[in-house]
Amino acid sequence: MDRLLRPQTLLIFCAICVFCLLWSIIRFAPVSITWVNERTSVCKPRVNVVFLKTHKCASSTIQNIFFRYGDAHNLTFVLPNERNYLGHPLPFHHTMVPDLFKYNRTYNILAHHTRFNETEVKKVMSQDSVYVTVVRDPLELFTSLYSYYELDKIYRLKLENLHRVSLKTFEYQLTFKRLFGKLGLNQMLFDLGFSPKYFRNLTAISDFVNYTDSVFDLVMIADRMEESLVLLKDLMCWDYNDVIAFRHNARNDTNKNTLPPKVQTIIRNLNTGDEMLYRYFKHRLEDRIREFGKDKMAEEILELRRRTNLFYKFCVKKEMPMSKAQILKEKTNSRIITFLPSDSGGNETCNRMIFRELEYTEKLRSKQQNMYQNMNKKSF
């Protein structure tokens, strides 16, 4: 009888071992299995991309996705010589970055702030580059911009009192006397390269919106981030883990104010151009979701959300205000939250996910500088 039971016992023991092994793989997949190709389709992952980073549109969150992918795959970035701007408010020009064509190479990723200039961008980027940007509800964008850059102190006006002042003066200042020459009304149009002198020309705006749609392969919507990320994954032929995103450069929610309806209407009217841009691409996103399939979209969002939560729990201990040292170094708003790493600190995947824009840019700049030096040595 004992002899008959032994094979069964052995089988049970083996089954338990297999179960434990599978459970450990699933449990630790976010860290130990990070860049595994999950696709069964025949599409090939895209590696060349232009991401036009718009101000206060959750663009730092999306930028981190491109940073991580390019860093992990040793791709080449279009990088500013210092800090995180390429030109801006001057439009992008190919002379702003080293010429890689003389080394028979091209750039793979442009993902820093710049004012879009299609002709000049194409001089440094590969012809098969994917063009992506992101837009946001203009009311939310402008109030965030106004708070983040503390424009109430510069213009000596709180937004809740906007209905009590001369709107012509306010509109002129924030259109033609923009903060640092770059920040003000209709910020998305400005970042996309549209001239402020046409901000009240509805025909010119409509034509520019259509032009933008013809150039960009995907215009993401900040308040439809999950759907946008799924569409980005599909467009790039990437995996779920590639498009996981934590909220970067976000304000503490307790510092967000609700403005009176009258003031909200004024802000939307002052940003008419951005309103037209946003409404157009919001409808465009709805069309793309229908084409993708709503049921399929719902399933993919659930999977993306599940993986994001797993990564977040493993990588982040908590969110907290930036330190005084960080604020001084980055010259940023004191109300921005940052991530405190979990006790799993040191994991490269986690580090990439929580790196702030400036520190990640410095890391990439240092890494790429070595590449330039090696190319120069080989050219002699």
Tab-separated table of C-alpha atoms in Angstrom, residues 25-234:
chain	number	residue	atom	x	y	z
A	25	ILE	CA	7.043	34.405	-11.536
A	26	ILE	CA	3.702	36.199	-11.549
A	27	ARG	CA	4.392	37.937	-8.240
A	28	PHE	CA	7.721	39.372	-9.272
A	29	ALA	CA	7.094	39.805	-12.997
A	30	PRO	CA	7.087	43.644	-12.863
A	31	VAL	CA	10.756	43.624	-11.868
A	32	SER	CA	12.305	40.383	-13.010
A	33	ILE	CA	10.533	40.237	-16.393
A	34	THR	CA	10.457	43.772	-17.671
A	35	TRP	CA	11.233	43.986	-21.355
A	36	VAL	CA	9.851	40.642	-22.521
A	37	ASN	CA	8.131	40.811	-25.906
A	38	GLU	CA	4.485	39.897	-25.277
A	39	ARG	CA	3.261	40.500	-28.804
A	40	THR	CA	2.014	37.656	-30.979
A	41	SER	CA	1.391	39.879	-34.029
A	42	VAL	CA	3.879	40.399	-36.829
A	43	CYS	CA	4.363	44.140	-36.296
A	44	LYS	CA	7.846	45.393	-35.533
A	45	PRO	CA	8.474	47.743	-32.557
A	46	ARG	CA	9.031	51.342	-33.655
A	47	VAL	CA	12.145	53.029	-32.290
A	48	ASN	CA	12.100	56.453	-33.983
A	49	VAL	CA	9.722	58.972	-32.451
A	50	VAL	CA	9.161	62.708	-32.159
A	51	PHE	CA	7.231	63.564	-29.019
A	52	LEU	CA	6.239	67.239	-29.007
A	53	LYS	CA	6.164	68.021	-25.283
A	54	THR	CA	3.375	70.512	-24.560
A	55	HIS	CA	3.369	72.507	-21.318
A	56	LYS	CA	1.151	71.337	-18.441
A	57	CYS	CA	-0.471	68.519	-20.435
A	58	ALA	CA	0.875	65.562	-18.423
A	59	SER	CA	3.686	65.575	-20.974
A	60	SER	CA	6.381	64.811	-18.374
A	61	THR	CA	4.565	61.573	-17.605
A	62	ILE	CA	4.598	60.558	-21.277
A	63	GLN	CA	8.156	61.794	-21.747
A	64	ASN	CA	9.301	59.366	-19.065
A	65	ILE	CA	7.934	56.509	-21.195
A	66	PHE	CA	10.127	57.506	-24.141
A	67	PHE	CA	13.125	58.119	-21.883
A	68	ARG	CA	12.805	54.626	-20.403
A	69	TYR	CA	12.367	52.883	-23.713
A	70	GLY	CA	15.257	54.685	-25.361
A	71	ASP	CA	17.523	54.230	-22.356
A	72	ALA	CA	16.772	50.513	-22.051
A	73	HIS	CA	17.365	49.947	-25.770
A	74	ASN	CA	20.411	52.236	-26.072
A	75	LEU	CA	18.725	54.572	-28.548
A	76	THR	CA	20.014	58.044	-29.448
A	77	PHE	CA	18.226	61.143	-28.101
A	78	VAL	CA	17.974	64.693	-29.394
A	79	LEU	CA	19.215	66.444	-26.238
A	80	PRO	CA	19.642	70.111	-25.271
A	81	ASN	CA	23.148	71.190	-24.312
A	82	GLU	CA	21.863	72.110	-20.860
A	83	ARG	CA	18.707	71.712	-18.816
A	84	ASN	CA	15.591	70.584	-20.723
A	85	TYR	CA	14.708	73.011	-23.542
A	86	LEU	CA	15.594	72.844	-27.238
A	87	GLY	CA	15.352	76.440	-28.420
A	88	HIS	CA	11.894	77.420	-27.161
A	89	PRO	CA	10.585	80.065	-27.595
A	90	LEU	CA	12.678	79.963	-30.761
A	91	PRO	CA	11.389	77.205	-33.080
A	92	PHE	CA	13.489	74.070	-33.309
A	93	HIS	CA	16.456	74.287	-35.698
A	94	HIS	CA	18.766	71.473	-36.741
A	95	THR	CA	21.841	73.464	-35.688
A	96	MET	CA	20.745	73.187	-32.049
A	97	VAL	CA	22.083	69.617	-31.862
A	98	PRO	CA	25.161	67.739	-33.128
A	99	ASP	CA	24.999	66.520	-36.709
A	100	LEU	CA	24.952	62.704	-36.627
A	101	PHE	CA	24.665	62.272	-40.383
A	102	LYS	CA	28.403	62.783	-40.720
A	103	TYR	CA	28.780	59.592	-38.665
A	104	ASN	CA	26.127	57.813	-40.784
A	105	ARG	CA	23.742	57.845	-37.837
A	106	THR	CA	20.401	59.439	-37.051
A	107	TYR	CA	18.569	60.328	-33.881
A	108	ASN	CA	15.915	57.975	-32.563
A	109	ILE	CA	13.982	60.049	-30.031
A	110	LEU	CA	13.145	63.733	-29.621
A	111	ALA	CA	11.166	64.184	-26.408
A	112	HIS	CA	12.156	67.528	-24.850
A	113	HIS	CA	10.392	70.880	-24.875
A	114	THR	CA	10.721	72.647	-28.206
A	115	ARG	CA	8.537	74.746	-30.487
A	116	PHE	CA	7.601	72.481	-33.332
A	117	ASN	CA	9.151	73.146	-36.722
A	118	GLU	CA	8.422	70.230	-39.032
A	119	THR	CA	10.983	71.126	-41.697
A	120	GLU	CA	13.848	71.437	-39.231
A	121	VAL	CA	12.856	68.406	-37.176
A	122	LYS	CA	12.923	66.247	-40.298
A	123	LYS	CA	16.518	67.319	-40.906
A	124	VAL	CA	17.657	65.428	-37.804
A	125	MET	CA	15.073	62.655	-37.469
A	126	SER	CA	14.623	59.494	-39.491
A	127	GLN	CA	11.978	59.513	-42.238
A	128	ASP	CA	10.072	56.686	-40.554
A	129	SER	CA	9.705	58.581	-37.248
A	130	VAL	CA	6.379	58.439	-35.451
A	131	TYR	CA	5.004	61.861	-34.431
A	132	VAL	CA	3.156	62.078	-31.118
A	133	THR	CA	1.925	64.914	-28.892
A	134	VAL	CA	-0.617	65.448	-26.118
A	135	VAL	CA	-3.335	68.048	-25.507
A	136	ARG	CA	-5.430	68.893	-22.480
A	137	ASP	CA	-8.650	70.727	-21.614
A	138	PRO	CA	-7.578	74.403	-22.011
A	139	LEU	CA	-9.274	75.468	-18.785
A	140	GLU	CA	-7.358	72.862	-16.800
A	141	LEU	CA	-4.148	73.627	-18.656
A	142	PHE	CA	-4.271	77.387	-18.156
A	143	THR	CA	-5.169	77.224	-14.467
A	144	SER	CA	-2.350	74.724	-13.937
A	145	LEU	CA	0.089	76.909	-15.875
A	146	TYR	CA	-0.983	80.003	-13.942
A	147	SER	CA	-0.499	78.241	-10.620
A	148	TYR	CA	2.712	76.357	-11.459
A	149	TYR	CA	4.579	79.443	-12.681
A	150	GLU	CA	2.953	81.664	-10.053
A	151	LEU	CA	1.707	84.126	-12.657
A	152	ASP	CA	-0.544	85.733	-10.049
A	153	LYS	CA	2.595	87.299	-8.545
A	154	ILE	CA	3.982	88.408	-11.899
A	155	TYR	CA	0.759	89.949	-13.194
A	156	ARG	CA	-0.501	90.864	-9.705
A	157	LEU	CA	-3.809	89.212	-10.402
A	158	LYS	CA	-5.480	86.131	-8.984
A	159	LEU	CA	-7.511	84.181	-11.515
A	160	GLU	CA	-10.660	84.374	-9.400
A	161	ASN	CA	-10.561	88.168	-9.921
A	162	LEU	CA	-10.142	87.949	-13.683
A	163	HIS	CA	-13.655	89.265	-14.335
A	164	ARG	CA	-12.778	92.542	-12.577
A	165	VAL	CA	-9.934	93.686	-14.839
A	166	SER	CA	-9.393	94.853	-18.411
A	167	LEU	CA	-9.353	91.655	-20.432
A	168	LYS	CA	-7.763	93.408	-23.422
A	169	THR	CA	-4.707	94.289	-21.357
A	170	PHE	CA	-4.541	90.820	-19.823
A	171	GLU	CA	-4.913	89.122	-23.210
A	172	TYR	CA	-2.222	91.305	-24.793
A	173	GLN	CA	0.250	90.642	-21.993
A	174	LEU	CA	-0.207	86.860	-22.009
A	175	THR	CA	-0.189	86.686	-25.803
A	176	PHE	CA	2.702	88.944	-26.805
A	177	LYS	CA	4.590	89.482	-23.524
A	178	ARG	CA	4.693	85.872	-22.496
A	179	LEU	CA	6.615	84.790	-19.400
A	180	PHE	CA	10.199	83.978	-20.509
A	181	GLY	CA	8.875	84.645	-24.008
A	182	LYS	CA	7.212	81.227	-23.989
A	183	LEU	CA	4.338	80.912	-21.481
A	184	GLY	CA	0.863	82.402	-21.765
A	185	LEU	CA	-2.469	82.052	-23.566
A	186	ASN	CA	-3.163	79.332	-26.134
A	187	GLN	CA	-0.103	77.502	-24.871
A	188	MET	CA	-0.667	74.340	-26.916
A	189	LEU	CA	-0.902	76.224	-30.202
A	190	PHE	CA	2.229	78.163	-29.270
A	191	ASP	CA	4.179	74.979	-28.467
A	192	LEU	CA	3.055	73.457	-31.752
A	193	GLY	CA	4.586	76.416	-33.599
A	194	PHE	CA	1.535	78.583	-34.305
A	195	SER	CA	2.143	82.348	-34.325
A	196	PRO	CA	0.417	84.404	-31.567
A	197	LYS	CA	-0.503	87.122	-34.068
A	198	TYR	CA	-3.110	84.708	-35.491
A	199	PHE	CA	-4.655	83.698	-32.167
A	200	ARG	CA	-7.916	85.482	-33.079
A	201	ASN	CA	-7.990	84.292	-36.687
A	202	LEU	CA	-10.384	81.348	-36.555
A	203	THR	CA	-9.747	80.332	-40.170
A	204	ALA	CA	-5.990	80.258	-39.633
A	205	ILE	CA	-6.479	78.231	-36.449
A	206	SER	CA	-8.742	75.726	-38.201
A	207	ASP	CA	-6.207	75.291	-40.991
A	208	PHE	CA	-3.422	74.794	-38.454
A	209	VAL	CA	-5.424	72.175	-36.546
A	210	ASN	CA	-5.934	70.230	-39.781
A	211	TYR	CA	-2.230	70.567	-40.540
A	212	THR	CA	-1.383	69.221	-37.076
A	213	ASP	CA	-3.641	66.233	-37.677
A	214	SER	CA	-1.855	65.533	-40.959
A	215	VAL	CA	1.614	65.577	-39.328
A	216	PHE	CA	1.058	63.793	-36.012
A	217	ASP	CA	0.330	60.077	-35.978
A	218	LEU	CA	-1.238	60.289	-32.530
A	219	VAL	CA	-2.491	63.221	-30.472
A	220	MET	CA	-3.049	61.938	-26.960
A	221	ILE	CA	-5.594	63.458	-24.567
A	222	ALA	CA	-4.391	64.123	-21.023
A	223	ASP	CA	-7.797	63.518	-19.449
A	224	ARG	CA	-8.147	60.250	-21.391
A	225	MET	CA	-4.692	59.041	-20.474
A	226	GLU	CA	-5.377	55.314	-20.217
A	227	GLU	CA	-7.023	55.128	-23.641
A	228	SER	CA	-4.222	57.269	-25.059
A	229	LEU	CA	-1.549	54.973	-23.630
A	230	VAL	CA	-3.203	51.888	-25.112
A	231	LEU	CA	-3.317	53.596	-28.509
A	232	LEU	CA	0.333	54.586	-28.103
A	233	LYS	CA	1.252	50.984	-27.312
A	234	ASP	CA	-0.582	49.807	-30.410
